[in-house]
Coordinates of C-alpha atoms in Angstrom, one line a residue:
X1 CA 23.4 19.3 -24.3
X2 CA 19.8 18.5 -25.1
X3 CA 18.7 16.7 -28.2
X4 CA 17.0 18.0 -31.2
X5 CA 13.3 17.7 -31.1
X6 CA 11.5 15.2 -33.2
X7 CA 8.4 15.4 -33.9
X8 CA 5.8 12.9 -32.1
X9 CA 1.5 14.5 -33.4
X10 CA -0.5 16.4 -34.6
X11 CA -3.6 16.2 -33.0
X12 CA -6.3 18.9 -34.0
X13 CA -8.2 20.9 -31.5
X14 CA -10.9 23.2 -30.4
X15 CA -9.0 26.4 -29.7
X16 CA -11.5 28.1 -27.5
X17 CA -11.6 24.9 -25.2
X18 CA -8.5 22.7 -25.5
X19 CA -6.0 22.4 -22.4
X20 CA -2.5 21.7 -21.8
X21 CA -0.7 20.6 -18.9
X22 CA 2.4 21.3 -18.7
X23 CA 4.7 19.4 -15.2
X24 CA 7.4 21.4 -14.4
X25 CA 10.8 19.9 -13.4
X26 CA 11.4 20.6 -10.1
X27 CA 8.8 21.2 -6.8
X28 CA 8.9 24.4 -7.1
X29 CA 8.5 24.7 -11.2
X30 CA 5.1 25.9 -12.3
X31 CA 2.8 23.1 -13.2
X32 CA -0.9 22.4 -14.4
X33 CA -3.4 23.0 -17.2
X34 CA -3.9 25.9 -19.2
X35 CA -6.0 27.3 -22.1
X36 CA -4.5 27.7 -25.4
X37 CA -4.6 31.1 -24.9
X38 CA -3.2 31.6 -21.4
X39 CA 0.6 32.0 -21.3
X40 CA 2.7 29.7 -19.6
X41 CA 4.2 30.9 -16.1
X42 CA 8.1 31.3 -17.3
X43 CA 10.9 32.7 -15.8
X44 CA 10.9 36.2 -14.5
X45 CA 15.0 36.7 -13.7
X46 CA 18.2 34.2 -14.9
X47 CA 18.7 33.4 -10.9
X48 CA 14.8 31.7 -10.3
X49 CA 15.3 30.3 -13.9
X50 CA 18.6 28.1 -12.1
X51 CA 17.5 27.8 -8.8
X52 CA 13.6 27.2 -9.5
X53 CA 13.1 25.8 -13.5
X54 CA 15.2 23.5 -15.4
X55 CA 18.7 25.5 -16.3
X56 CA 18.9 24.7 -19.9
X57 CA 15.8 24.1 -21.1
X58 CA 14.7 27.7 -22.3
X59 CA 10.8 27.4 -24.0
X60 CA 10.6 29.7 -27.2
X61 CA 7.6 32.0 -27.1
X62 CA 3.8 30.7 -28.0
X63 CA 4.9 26.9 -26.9
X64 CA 3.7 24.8 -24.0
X65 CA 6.9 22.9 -22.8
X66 CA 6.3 19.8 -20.1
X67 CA 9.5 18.4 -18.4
X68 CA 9.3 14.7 -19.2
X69 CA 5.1 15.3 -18.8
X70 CA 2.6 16.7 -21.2
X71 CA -1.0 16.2 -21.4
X72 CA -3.5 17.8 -24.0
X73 CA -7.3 17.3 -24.3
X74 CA -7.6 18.0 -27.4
X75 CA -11.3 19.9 -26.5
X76 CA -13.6 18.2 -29.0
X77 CA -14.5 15.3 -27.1
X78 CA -11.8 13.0 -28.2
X79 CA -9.7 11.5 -25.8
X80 CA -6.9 13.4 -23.7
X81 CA -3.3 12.2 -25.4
X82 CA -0.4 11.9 -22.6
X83 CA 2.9 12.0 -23.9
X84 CA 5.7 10.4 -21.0
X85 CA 8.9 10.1 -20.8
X86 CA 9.5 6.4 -21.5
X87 CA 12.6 5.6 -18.4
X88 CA 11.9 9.3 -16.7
X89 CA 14.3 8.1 -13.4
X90 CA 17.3 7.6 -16.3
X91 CA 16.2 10.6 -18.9
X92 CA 13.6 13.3 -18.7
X93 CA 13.1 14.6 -22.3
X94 CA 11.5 18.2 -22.5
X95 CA 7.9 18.1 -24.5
X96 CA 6.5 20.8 -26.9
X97 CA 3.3 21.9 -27.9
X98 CA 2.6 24.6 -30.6
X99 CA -0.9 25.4 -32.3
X100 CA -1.0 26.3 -35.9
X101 CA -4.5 26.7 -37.5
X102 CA -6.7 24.6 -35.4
X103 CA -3.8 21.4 -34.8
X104 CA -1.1 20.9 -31.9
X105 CA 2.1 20.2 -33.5
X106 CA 4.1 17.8 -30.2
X107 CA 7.4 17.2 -30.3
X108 CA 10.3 15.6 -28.2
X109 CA 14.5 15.7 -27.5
X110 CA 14.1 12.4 -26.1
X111 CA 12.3 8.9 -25.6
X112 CA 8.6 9.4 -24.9
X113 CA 5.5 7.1 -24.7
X114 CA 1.6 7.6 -25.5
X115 CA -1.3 7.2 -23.2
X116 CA -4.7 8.7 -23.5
X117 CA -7.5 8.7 -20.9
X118 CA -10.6 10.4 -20.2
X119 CA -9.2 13.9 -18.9
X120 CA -6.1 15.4 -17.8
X121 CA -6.0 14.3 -14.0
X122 CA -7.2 11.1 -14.5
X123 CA -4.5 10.2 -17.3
X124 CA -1.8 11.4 -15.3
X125 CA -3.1 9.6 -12.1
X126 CA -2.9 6.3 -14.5
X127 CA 0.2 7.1 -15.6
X128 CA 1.7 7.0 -12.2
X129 CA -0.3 3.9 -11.4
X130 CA 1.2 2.1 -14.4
X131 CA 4.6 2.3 -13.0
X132 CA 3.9 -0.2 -10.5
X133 CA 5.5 1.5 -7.3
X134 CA 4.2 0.5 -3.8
X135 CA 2.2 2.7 -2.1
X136 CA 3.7 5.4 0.2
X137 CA 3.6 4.8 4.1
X138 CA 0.5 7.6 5.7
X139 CA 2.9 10.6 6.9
X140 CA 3.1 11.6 9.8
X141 CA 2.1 14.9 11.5
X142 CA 4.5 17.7 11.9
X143 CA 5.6 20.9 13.2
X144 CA 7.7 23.2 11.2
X145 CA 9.8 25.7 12.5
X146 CA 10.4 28.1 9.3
X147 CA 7.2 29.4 8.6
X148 CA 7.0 31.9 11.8
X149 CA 10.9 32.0 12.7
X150 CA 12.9 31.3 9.3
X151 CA 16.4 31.2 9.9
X152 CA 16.3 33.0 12.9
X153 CA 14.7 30.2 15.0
X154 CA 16.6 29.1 18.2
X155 CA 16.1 26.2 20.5
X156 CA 14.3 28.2 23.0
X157 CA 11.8 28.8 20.3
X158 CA 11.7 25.0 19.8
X159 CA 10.7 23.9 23.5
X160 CA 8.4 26.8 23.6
X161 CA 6.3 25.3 21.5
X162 CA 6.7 21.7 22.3
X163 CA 5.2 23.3 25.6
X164 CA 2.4 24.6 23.6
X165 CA 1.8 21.7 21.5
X166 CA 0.8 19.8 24.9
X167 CA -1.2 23.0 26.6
X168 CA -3.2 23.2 23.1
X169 CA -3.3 19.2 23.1
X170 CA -2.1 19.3 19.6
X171 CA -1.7 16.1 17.2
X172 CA 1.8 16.3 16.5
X173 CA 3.9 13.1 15.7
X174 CA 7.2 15.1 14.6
X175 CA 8.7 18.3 15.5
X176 CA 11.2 19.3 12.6
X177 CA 13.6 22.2 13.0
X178 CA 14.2 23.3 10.4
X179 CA 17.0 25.9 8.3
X180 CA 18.9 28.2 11.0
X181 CA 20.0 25.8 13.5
X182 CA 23.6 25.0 11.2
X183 CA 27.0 27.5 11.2
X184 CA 26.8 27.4 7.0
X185 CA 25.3 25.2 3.6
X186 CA 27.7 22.2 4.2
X187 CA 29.2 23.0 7.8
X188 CA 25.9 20.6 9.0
X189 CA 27.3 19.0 11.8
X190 CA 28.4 22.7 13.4
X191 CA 26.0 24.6 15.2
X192 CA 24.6 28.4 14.9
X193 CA 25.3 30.2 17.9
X194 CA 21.6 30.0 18.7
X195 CA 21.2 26.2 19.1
X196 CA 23.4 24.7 22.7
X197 CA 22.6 20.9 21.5
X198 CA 21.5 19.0 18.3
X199 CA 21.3 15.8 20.3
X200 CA 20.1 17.6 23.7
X201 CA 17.1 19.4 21.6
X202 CA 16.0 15.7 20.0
X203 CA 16.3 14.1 23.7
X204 CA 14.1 17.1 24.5
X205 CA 11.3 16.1 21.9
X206 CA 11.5 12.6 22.3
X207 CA 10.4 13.1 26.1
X208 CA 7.4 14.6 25.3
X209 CA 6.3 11.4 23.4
X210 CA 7.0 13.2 19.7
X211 CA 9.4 12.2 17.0
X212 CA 12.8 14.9 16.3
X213 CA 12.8 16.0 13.1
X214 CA 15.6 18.2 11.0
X215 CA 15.9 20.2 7.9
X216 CA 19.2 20.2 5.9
X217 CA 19.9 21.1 2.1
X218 CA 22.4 18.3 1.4
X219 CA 24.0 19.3 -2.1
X220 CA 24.3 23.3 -1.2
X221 CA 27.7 24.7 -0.1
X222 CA 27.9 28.2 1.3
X223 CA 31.4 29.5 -0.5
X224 CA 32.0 31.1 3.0
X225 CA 32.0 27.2 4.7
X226 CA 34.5 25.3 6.5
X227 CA 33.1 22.5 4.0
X228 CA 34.5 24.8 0.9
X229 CA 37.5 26.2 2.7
X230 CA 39.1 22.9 3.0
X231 CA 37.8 20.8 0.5
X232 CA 37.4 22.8 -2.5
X233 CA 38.0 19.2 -4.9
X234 CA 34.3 18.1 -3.3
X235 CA 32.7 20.3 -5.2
X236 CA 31.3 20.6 -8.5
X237 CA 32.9 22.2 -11.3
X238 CA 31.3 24.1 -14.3
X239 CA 33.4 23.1 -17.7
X240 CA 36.4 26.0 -17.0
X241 CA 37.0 24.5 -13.7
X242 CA 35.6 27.2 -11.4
X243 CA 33.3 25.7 -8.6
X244 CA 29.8 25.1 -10.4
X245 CA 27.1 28.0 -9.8
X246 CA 23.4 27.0 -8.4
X247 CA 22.4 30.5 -8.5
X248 CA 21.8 32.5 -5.1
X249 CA 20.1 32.7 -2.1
X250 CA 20.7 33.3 1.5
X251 CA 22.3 36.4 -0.1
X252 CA 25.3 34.8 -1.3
X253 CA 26.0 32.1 -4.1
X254 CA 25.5 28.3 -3.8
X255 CA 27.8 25.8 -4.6
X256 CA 27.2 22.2 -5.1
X257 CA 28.5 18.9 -3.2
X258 CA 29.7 16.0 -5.5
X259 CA 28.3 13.2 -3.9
X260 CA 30.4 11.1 -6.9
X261 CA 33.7 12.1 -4.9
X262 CA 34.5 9.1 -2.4
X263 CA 35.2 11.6 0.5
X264 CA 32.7 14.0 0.1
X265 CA 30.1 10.8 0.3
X266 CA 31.7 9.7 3.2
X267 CA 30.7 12.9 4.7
X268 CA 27.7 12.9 3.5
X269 CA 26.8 9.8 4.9
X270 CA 28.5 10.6 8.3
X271 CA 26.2 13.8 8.4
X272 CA 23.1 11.6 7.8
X273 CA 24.5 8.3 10.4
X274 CA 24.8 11.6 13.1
X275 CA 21.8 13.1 12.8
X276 CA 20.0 9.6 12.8
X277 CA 22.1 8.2 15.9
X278 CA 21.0 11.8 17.9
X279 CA 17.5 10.7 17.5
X280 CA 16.1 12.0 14.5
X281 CA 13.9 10.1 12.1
X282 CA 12.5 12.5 10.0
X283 CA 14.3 14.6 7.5
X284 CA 13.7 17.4 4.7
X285 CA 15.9 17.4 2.4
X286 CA 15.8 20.5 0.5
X287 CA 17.6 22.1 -2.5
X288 CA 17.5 19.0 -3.8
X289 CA 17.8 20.8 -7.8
X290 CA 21.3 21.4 -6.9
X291 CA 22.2 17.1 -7.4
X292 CA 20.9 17.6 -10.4
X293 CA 22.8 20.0 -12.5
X294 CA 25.0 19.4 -15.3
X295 CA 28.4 19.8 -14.2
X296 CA 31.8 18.2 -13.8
X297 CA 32.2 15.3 -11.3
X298 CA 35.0 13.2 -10.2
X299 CA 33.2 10.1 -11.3
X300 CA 32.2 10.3 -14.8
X301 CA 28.3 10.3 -14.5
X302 CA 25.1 11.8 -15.9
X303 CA 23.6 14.2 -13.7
X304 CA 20.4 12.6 -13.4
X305 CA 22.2 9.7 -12.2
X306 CA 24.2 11.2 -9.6
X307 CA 21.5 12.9 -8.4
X308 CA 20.1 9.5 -7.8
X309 CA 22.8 8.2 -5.9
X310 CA 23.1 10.9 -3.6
X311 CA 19.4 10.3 -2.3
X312 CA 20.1 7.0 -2.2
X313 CA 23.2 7.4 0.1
X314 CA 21.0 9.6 2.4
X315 CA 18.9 6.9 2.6
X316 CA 21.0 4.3 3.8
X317 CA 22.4 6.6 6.2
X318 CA 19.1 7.5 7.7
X319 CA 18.0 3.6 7.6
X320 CA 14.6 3.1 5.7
X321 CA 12.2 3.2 9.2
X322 CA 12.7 7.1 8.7
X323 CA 10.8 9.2 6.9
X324 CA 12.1 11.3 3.9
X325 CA 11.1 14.4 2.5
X326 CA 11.8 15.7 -0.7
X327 CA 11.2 19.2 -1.7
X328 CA 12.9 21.5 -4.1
X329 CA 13.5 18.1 -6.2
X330 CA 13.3 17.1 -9.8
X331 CA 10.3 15.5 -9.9
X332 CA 10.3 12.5 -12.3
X333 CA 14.3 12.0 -11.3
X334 CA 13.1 11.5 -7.7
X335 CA 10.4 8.2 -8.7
X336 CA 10.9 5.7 -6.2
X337 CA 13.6 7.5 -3.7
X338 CA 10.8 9.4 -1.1
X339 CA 8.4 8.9 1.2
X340 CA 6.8 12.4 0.5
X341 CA 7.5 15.4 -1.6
X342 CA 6.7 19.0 -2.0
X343 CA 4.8 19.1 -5.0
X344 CA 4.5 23.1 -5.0
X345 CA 6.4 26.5 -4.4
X346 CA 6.5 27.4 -1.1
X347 CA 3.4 29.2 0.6
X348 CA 3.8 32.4 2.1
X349 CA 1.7 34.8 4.3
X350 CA 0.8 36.7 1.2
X351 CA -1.3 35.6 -1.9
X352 CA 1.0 37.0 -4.3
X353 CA 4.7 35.7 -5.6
X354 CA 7.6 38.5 -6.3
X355 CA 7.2 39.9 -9.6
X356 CA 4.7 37.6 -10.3
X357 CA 7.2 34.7 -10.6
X358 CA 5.0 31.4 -10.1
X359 CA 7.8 29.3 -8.8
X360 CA 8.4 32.4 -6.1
X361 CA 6.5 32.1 -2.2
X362 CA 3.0 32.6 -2.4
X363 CA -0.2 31.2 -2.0
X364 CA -1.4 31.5 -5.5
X365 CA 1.5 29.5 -7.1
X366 CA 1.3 26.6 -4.2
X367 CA -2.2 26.5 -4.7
X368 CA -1.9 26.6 -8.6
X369 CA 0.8 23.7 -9.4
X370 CA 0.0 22.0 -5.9
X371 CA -4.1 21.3 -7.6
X372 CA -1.8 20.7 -10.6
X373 CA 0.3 17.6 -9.3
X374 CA -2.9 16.1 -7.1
X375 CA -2.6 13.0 -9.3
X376 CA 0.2 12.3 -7.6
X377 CA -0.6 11.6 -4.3
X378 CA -0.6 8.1 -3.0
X379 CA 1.0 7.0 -6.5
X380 CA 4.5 8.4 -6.6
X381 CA 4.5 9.5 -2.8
X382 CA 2.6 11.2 -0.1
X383 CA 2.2 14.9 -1.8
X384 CA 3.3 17.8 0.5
X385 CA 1.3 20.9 -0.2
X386 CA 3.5 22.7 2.3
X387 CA 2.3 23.7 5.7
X388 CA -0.8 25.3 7.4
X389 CA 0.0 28.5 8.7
X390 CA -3.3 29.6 10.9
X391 CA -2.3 32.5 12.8
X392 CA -4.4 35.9 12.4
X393 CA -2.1 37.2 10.6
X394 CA -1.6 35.4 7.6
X395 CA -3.7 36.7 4.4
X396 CA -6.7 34.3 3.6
X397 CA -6.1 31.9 6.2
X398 CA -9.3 30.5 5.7
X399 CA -8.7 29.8 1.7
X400 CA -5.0 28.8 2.4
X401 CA -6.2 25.9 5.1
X402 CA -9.1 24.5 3.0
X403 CA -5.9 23.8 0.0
X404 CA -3.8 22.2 2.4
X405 CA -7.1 19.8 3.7
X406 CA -8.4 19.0 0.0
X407 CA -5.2 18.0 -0.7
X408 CA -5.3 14.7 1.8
X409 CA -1.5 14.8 2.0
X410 CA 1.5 16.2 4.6
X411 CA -0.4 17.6 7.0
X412 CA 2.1 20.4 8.8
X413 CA 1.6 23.2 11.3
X414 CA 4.3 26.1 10.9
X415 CA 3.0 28.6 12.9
X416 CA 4.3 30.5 16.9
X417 CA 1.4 28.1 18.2
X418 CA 1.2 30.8 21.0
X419 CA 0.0 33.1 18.9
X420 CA -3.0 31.1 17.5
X421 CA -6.3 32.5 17.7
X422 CA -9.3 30.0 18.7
X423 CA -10.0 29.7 15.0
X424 CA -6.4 29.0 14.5
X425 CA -6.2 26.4 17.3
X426 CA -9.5 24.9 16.1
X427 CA -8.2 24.8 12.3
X428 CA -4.5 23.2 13.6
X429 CA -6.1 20.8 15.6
X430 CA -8.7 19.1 13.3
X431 CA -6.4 19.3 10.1
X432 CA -3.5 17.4 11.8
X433 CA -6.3 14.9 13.8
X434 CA -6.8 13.8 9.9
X435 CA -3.6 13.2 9.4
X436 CA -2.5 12.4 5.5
X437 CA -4.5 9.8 3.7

């Protein structure tokens, strides 16, 4: 269970011009800078608050809450005051604001450490600087199956457009297939019926001169998989014993892999040491919330560390030439472990979220908390703004494309490349000939 909070300032402010940043906990969590006035982007259903925010760690009403992150400029000219978790790969403590007459009241349920700066993006960015990490390899290029097939794609979709990619003489180092290819969540080593050959499809990739990459959701079980059939101990378990629930998608509830149990590691790392040995060297990993949660284990760990482990097990499957992708991860948990990471909500081909959710598909939310965690490129890791989609029918192409470049980071193409328009073509080709900075 959380702490109790403690207070840490008060700090007075200009209401009418004050701002707050809040970071969210995971990719997908709503993060960035608000007026005092503006309400925080919360919650809209209990499923997003599980699979999306941080299970747990409800805000009360009229408060800014920043997962391990808050910064505040205080709007009168005095310096911007950044509270920060003081270990955040060991303990992320949830930060509060509240305003009463003219003063922010800040408070903590854990550890925290004060840095002030000159603004809000600029603190943050020294923030990240002052933990010493080394700085991210340049990503490479990519293609991204899900954005125009989803979970339908099959592997005649995927040499379609590796024929394309050549006829458009397109600047793609990877090819990443991405969710649809596996039987079930867990069962990744057993093909859908519309995939003949993992190994075959990489072969096929590698021949044109491009790198094979692979999406996979590592800690998700399906309930309806061979994985939780016959070994329902490798899961985790909520505090009456029943498997532990990570919400739904899919359709269907999620259950969670405990990378703590010796076997279910052993698998793990035999899915990863497969994958890597067919020729891929470039993995998502996505989902990645689901290490994370508080739950029962067979070892006897904190979640945060757990989580930890797990990543680094993938890792030394996967060897560290490969390149790893983190996306629907805690953020300040995953310091250190990544190459890149999501830093956003998914996009989508429409502006708006579902029910106005801001951790929901959309491009208003990935353009809202992707602008909100630009301090983190090149610090923490390569940011992923998630991919270009260029084809004619996609809303506000034009706005969605000129995010993904200001951003300098992943630079991926997720579209039926066939179906590009010149404009499209033109946009694909000159946004993945930058390449990530």
């Amino acid at each position: 269970m959380p702490h109790p909070f403690t207070p840490l300032a008060s700090v007075p402010v200009d209401v009418r011009t004050a701002r707050v940043h809040e970071e969210g906990w995971q990719s997908w969590s709503p993060s960035g800078a608000y007026a005092l006035g503006d309400k925080p982007y919360r919650p809209t259903n209990d499923n997003w608050a599980t699979v999306c925010y941080r299970p747990g760690h409800t805000v009360p009403d009229d408060t800014f809450q920043g997962e391990g992150l808050l910064a505040l400029d205080p709007g009168d000219g005095s310096p911007v005051r950044l509270w920060a978790a003081a270990d955040p790969t060991r303990e992320v403590p949830s930060i509060r604001l509240v305003v009463r007459d003219g003063t922010a009241e800040v408070s903590a349920n854990g550890p925290v450490k004060e840095w002030t700066g000159a603004d809000i993006q600029s603190t943050l960015a020294d923030w990240a600087s002052g933990l010493g990490l080394e700085a991210p390899r340049t990503a490479p290029t990519v293609w991204c199956s899900w954005y125009e097939y989803f979970t339908a794609v099959t592997e005649d979709d995927i040499h379609e457009n590796l024929r394309a990619m050549d006829i458009l003489d397109l600047p793609i180092d990877v090819v990443q297939i991405d969710d649809g290819y596996q039987k079930a969540l867990g069962d990744w080593l057993t093909l859908s019926g519309r995939f003949r050959s993992r190994a075959g499809i990489a072969d096929a990739i590698r021949a044109r001169g491009r790198r094979a990459g692979i999406w996979t959701a590592p800690f998700l079980v399906d309930p309806a998989s061979e994985l939780a059939a016959e070994h329902p101990d490798w899961l985790v378990r909520s505090s009456d014993g029943a498997p532990l629930h990570a919400g739904r998608n899919w359709g269907h509830d999620l259950y969670v892999l405990d990378t703590t149990h010796p076997d279910a590691a052993a698998y793990l790392t035999e899915v990863f040491t497969t994958l890597r040995s067919e020729g891929y060297d470039y993995f998502k990993v996505d989902f990645l919330y689901a290490g994370a949660l508080e739950g029962v284990r067979h070892t006897s760990v904190d979640a945060l560390t757990a989580y930890r482990s797990g990543i680094e097990l993938i890792r030394a499957a996967i060897g560290p030439d490969a390149y790893l992708l983190g996306c629907g991860a805690p953020m300040l948990a995953s310091i250190g472990l990544f190459d890149a990471m999501r830093v956003s909500p998914d996009t989508a081909p429409h502006r708006r979220p579902e029910a106005d959710d801001y951790s929901q598909p959309g491009q208003d939310p990935a353009e809202f908390t992707g602008v909100g965690r630009q301090w983190q490129h090149g610090r923490l890791w390569i940011n992923d703004p998630d991919c270009l989609m260029a084809r004619p029918a996609v809303e506000t192409r034009e706005r969605w494309a000129a995010h993904v470049e200001a951003t300098g980071g992943l630079m991926a193409s997720s579209d039926r490349l066939l179906s590009l328009d010149e404009w499209g073509v033109a946009t694909t080709r000159r946004l993945l000939g930058g390449g990530a900075r």
